[in-house]
mmCIF file of C-alpha atoms and ligand atoms in Angstrom:
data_model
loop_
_atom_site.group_PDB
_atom_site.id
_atom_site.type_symbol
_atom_site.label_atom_id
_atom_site.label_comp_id
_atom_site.label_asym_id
_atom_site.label_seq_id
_atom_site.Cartn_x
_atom_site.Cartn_y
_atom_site.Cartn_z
ATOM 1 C CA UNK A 70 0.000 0.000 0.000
ATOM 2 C CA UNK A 71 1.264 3.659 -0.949
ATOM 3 C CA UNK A 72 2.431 5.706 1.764
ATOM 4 C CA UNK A 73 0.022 8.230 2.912
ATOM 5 C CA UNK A 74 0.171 11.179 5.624
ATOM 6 C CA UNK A 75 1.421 10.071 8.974
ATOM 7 C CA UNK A 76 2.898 6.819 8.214
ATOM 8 C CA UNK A 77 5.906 5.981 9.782
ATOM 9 C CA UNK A 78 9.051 6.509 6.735
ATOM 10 C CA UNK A 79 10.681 2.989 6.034
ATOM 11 C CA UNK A 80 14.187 3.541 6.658
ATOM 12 C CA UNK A 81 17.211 1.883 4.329
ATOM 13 C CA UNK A 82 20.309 1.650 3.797
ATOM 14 C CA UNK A 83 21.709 2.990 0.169
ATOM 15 C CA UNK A 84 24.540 4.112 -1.858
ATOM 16 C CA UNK A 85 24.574 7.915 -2.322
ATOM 17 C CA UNK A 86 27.057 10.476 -2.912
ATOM 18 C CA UNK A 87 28.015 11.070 0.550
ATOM 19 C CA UNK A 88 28.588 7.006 0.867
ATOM 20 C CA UNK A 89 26.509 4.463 1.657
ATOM 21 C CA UNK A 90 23.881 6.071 3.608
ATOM 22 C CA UNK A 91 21.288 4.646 6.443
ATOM 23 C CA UNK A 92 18.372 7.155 6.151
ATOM 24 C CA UNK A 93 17.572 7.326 9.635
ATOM 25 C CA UNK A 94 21.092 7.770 10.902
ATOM 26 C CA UNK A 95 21.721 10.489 8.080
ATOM 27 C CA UNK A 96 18.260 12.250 9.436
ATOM 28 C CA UNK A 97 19.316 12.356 12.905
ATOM 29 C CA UNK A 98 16.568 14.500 14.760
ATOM 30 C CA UNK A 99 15.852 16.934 11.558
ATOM 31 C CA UNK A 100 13.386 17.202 9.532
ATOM 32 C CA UNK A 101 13.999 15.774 5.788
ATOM 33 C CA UNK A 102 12.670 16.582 2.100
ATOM 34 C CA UNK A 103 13.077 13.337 -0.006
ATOM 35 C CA UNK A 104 13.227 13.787 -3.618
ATOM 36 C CA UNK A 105 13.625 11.799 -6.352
ATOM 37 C CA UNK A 106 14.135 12.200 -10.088
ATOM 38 C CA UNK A 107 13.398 10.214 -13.091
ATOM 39 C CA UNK A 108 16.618 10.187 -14.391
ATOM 40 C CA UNK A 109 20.481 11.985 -14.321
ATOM 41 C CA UNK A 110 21.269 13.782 -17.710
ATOM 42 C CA UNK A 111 17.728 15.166 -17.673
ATOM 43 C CA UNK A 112 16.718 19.231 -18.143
ATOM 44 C CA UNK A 113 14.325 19.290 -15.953
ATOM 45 C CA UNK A 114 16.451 17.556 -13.300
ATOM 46 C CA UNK A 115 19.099 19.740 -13.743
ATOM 47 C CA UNK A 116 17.527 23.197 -13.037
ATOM 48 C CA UNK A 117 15.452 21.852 -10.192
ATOM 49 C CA UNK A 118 19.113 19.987 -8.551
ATOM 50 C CA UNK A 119 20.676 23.445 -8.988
ATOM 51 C CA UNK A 120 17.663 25.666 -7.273
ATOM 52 C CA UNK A 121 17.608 22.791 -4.495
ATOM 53 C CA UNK A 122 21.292 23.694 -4.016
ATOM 54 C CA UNK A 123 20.664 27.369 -3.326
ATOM 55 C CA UNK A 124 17.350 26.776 -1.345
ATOM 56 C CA UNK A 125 19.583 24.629 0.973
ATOM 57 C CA UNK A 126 20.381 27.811 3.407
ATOM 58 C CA UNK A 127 16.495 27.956 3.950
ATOM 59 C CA UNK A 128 15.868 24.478 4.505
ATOM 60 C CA UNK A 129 18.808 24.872 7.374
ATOM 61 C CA UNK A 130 17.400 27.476 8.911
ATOM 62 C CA UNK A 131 14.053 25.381 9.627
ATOM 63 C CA UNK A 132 16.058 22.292 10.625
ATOM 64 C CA UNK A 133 15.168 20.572 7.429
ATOM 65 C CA UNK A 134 18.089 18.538 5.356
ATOM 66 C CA UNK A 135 17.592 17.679 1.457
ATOM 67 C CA UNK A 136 18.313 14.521 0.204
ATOM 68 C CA UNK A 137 17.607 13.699 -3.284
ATOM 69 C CA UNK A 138 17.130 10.627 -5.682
ATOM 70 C CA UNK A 139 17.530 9.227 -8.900
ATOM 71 C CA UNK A 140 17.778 4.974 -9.851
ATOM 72 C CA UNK A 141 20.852 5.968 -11.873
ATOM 73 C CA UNK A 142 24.566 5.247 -10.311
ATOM 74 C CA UNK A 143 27.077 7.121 -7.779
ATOM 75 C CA UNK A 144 29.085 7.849 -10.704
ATOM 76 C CA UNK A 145 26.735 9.215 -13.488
ATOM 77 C CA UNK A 146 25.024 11.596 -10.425
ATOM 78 C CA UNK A 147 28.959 12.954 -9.788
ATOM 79 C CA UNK A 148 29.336 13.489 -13.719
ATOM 80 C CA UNK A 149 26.050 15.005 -13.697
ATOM 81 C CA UNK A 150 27.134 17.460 -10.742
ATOM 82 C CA UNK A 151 29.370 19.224 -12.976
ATOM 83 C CA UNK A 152 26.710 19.790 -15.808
ATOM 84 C CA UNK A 153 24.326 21.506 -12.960
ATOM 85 C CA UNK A 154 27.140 23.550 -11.726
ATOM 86 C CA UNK A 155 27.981 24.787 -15.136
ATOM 87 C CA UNK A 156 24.541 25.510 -16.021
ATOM 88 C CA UNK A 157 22.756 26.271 -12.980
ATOM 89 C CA UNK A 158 25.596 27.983 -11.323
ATOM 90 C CA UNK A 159 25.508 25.561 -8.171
ATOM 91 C CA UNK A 160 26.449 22.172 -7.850
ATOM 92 C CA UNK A 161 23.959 20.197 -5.351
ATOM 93 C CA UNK A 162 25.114 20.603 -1.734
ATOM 94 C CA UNK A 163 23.442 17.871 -0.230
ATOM 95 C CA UNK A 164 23.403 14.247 -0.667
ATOM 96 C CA UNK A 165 21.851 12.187 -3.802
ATOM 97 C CA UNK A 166 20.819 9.000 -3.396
ATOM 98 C CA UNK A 167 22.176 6.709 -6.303
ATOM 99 C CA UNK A 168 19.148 4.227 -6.084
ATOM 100 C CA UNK A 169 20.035 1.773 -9.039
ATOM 101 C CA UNK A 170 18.573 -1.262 -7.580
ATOM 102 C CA UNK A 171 15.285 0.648 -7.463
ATOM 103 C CA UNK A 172 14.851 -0.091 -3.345
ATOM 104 C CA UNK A 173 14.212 3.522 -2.292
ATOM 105 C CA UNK A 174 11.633 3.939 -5.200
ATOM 106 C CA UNK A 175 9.776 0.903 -4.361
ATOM 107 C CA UNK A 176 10.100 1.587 -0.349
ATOM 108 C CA UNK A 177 8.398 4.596 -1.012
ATOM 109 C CA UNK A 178 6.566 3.722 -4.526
ATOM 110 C CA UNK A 179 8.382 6.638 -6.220
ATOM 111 C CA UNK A 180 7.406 4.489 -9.821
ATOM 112 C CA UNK A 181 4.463 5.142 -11.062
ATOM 113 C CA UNK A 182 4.388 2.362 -13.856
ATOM 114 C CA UNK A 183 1.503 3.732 -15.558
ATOM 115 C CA UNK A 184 2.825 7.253 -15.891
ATOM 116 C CA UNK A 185 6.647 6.478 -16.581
ATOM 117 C CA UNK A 186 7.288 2.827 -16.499
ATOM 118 C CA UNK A 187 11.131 2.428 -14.973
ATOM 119 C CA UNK A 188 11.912 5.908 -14.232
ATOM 120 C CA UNK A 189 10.874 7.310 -10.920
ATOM 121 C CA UNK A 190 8.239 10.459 -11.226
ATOM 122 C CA UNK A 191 8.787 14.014 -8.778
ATOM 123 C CA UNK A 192 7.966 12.395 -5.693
ATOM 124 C CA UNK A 193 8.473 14.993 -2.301
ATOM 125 C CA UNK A 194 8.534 13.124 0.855
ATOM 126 C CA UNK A 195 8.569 15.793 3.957
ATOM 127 C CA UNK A 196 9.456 13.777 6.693
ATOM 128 C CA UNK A 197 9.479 15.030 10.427
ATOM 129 C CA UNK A 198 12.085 14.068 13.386
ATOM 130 C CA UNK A 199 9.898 11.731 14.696
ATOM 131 C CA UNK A 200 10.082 9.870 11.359
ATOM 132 C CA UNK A 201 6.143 10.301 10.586
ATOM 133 C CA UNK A 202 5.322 11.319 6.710
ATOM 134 C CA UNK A 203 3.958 15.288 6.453
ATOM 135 C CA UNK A 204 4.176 16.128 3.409
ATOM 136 C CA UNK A 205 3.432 14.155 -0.292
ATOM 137 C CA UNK A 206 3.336 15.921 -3.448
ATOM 138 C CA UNK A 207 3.652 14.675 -6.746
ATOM 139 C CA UNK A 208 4.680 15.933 -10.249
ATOM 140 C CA UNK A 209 4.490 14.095 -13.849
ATOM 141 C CA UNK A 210 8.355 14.253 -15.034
ATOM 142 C CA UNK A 211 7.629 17.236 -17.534
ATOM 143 C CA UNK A 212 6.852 19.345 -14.588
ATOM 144 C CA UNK A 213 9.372 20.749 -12.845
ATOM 145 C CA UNK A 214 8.168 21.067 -8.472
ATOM 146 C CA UNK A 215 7.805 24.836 -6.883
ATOM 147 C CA UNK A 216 10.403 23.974 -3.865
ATOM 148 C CA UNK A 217 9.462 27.480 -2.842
ATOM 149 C CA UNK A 218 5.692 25.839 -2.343
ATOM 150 C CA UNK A 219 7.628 23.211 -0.163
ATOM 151 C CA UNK A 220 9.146 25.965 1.940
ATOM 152 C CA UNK A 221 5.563 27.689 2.620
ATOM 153 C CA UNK A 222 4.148 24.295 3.331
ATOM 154 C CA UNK A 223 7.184 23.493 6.111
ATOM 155 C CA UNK A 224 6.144 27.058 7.191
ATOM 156 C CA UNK A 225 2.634 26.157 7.721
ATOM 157 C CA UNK A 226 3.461 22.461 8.839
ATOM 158 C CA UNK A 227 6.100 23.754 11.671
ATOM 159 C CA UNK A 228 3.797 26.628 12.923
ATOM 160 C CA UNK A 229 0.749 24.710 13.629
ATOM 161 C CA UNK A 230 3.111 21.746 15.602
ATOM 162 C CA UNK A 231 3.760 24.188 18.247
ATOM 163 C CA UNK A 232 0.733 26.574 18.116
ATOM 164 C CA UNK A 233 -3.540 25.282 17.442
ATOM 165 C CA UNK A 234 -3.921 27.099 14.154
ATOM 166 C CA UNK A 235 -4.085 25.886 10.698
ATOM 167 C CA UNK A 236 -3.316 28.300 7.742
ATOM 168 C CA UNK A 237 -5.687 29.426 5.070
ATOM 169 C CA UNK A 238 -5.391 29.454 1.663
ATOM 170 C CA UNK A 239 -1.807 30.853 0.218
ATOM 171 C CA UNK A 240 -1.198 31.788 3.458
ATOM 172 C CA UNK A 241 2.399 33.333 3.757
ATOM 173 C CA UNK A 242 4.666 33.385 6.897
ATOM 174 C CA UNK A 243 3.608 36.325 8.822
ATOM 175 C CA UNK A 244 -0.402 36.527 7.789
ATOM 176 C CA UNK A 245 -3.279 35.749 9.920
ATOM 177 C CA UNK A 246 -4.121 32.241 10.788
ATOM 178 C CA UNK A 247 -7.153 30.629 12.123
ATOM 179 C CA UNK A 248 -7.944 28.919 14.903
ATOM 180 C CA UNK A 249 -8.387 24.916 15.163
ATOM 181 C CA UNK A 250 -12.112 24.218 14.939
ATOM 182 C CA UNK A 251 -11.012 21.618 17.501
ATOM 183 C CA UNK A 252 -10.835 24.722 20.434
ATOM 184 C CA UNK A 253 -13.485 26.084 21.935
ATOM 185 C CA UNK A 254 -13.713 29.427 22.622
ATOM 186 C CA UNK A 255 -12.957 29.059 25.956
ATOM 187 C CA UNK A 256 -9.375 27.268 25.746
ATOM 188 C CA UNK A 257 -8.678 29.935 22.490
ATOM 189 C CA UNK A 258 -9.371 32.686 25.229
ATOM 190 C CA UNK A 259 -6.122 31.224 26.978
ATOM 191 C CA UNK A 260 -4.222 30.796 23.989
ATOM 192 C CA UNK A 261 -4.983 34.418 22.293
ATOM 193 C CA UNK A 262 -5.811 36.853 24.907
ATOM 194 C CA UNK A 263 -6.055 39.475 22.654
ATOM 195 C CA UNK A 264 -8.909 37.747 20.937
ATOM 196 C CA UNK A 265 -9.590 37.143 16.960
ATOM 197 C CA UNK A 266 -11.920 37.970 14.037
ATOM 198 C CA UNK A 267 -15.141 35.441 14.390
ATOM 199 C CA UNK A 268 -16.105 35.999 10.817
ATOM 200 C CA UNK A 269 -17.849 32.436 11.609
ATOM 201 C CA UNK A 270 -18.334 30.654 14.554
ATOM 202 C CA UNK A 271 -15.951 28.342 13.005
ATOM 203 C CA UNK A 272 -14.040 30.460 10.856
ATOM 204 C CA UNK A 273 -11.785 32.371 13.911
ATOM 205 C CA UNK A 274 -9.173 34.161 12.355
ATOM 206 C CA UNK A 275 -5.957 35.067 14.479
ATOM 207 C CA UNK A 276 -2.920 36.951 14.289
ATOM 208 C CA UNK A 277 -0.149 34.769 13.848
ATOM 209 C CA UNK A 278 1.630 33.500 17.239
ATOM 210 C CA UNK A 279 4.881 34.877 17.031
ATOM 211 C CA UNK A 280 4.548 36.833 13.594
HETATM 212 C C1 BEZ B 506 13.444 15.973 -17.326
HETATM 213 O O1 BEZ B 506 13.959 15.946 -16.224
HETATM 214 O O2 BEZ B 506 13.641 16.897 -18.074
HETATM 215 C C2 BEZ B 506 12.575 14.854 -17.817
HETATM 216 C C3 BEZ B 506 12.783 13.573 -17.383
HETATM 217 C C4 BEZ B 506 11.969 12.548 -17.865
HETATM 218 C C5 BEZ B 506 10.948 12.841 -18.743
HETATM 219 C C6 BEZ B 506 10.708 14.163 -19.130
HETATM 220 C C7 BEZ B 506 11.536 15.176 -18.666
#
């Protein structure tokens, strides 16, 4: 069965640029995207590897460490480095996962057979220090991901951990939020003294905590 939301990642052990690699070692008590690409040599690939590599600062700074993922060899992802670097003006600064035995993929059923038969499609796995699945979203091959999307989401995903809000839609860092339908008005009074916007009894909109 397909991974969904809140399943526990499988962990495994794999070849990758930094060496073979145990995943939940490597993770530690971060946070982790997951990646994966169809295929090295690829133009897609290559300008999405190179805008991961200058993302990475961002991704530090919310505890989050990129890994990414192709079912090609250590060797052809090295050789492929350079051609990133040279085009994209960064090489990638974090690990890639040289999955040529397919394990990874299937682990985390990064093939979609009907949609690209041996090549794995733009799977994101967001994956939190507890190991639990957050995060899922999927591209065809021809489309290259929005990692700046990715970003907003960890945004959203890492506010409401520590605070009972959820975000509305194309919420940015810093906007109002809204409180968990799960709170009455009573515990919210606790939790946001200086009250909200009932535009609905159920639609309580907040100031962010800490924005
Ligand atoms: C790409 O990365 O450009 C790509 C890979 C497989 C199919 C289509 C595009």
């Amino acid at each position: 069965m397909a991974l969904q939301l809140g399943d526990t990642a499988p962990n495994f052990t794999q070849d990758s640029t930094d060496g073979a690699l145990n995943f939940y070692q490597w993770a530690g008590d971060s946070w982790v995207v997951l990646f994966s690409h169809p295929k090295d040599f690829t133009p897609v690939c290559t300008t999405e590897l190179g805008y991961m590599a200058g993302l990475k600062p961002e991704f530090d700074k919310r505890n989050v460490k990129i890994i990414g993922l192709s079912v090609d060899p250590v060797e052809a992802h090295r050789e492929w480095s350079k051609d990133i670097e040279e085009t994209q003006g960064r090489a990638p600064n974090y690990p890639m996962i040289a999955d040529h035995d397919r394990k990874v993929a299937d682990l985390y059923g990064m093939i979609h057979p009907n949609a690209l038969e041996t090549m794995t499609v733009r799977s994101v796995f967001l994956i939190d220090p507890n190991k639990r699945v957050r995060l899922i979203p999927t591209y065809p091959a021809s489309t290259g991901r929005n990692f700046d999307e990715i970003l907003r989401a960890i945004d959203s995903i890492q506010l409401t951990e520590t605070n009972k809000v959820a975000t509305p839609v194309n919420w940015r860092p810093g906007q109002d939020v809204i409180i968990l339908p799960s709170l009455s008005n009573d515990d919210a009074k606790a939790l946001f003294p200086d009250g909200w916007d009932a535009q609905k009894p159920y639609l309580r909109v907040v100031k962010q905590p800490g924005g």
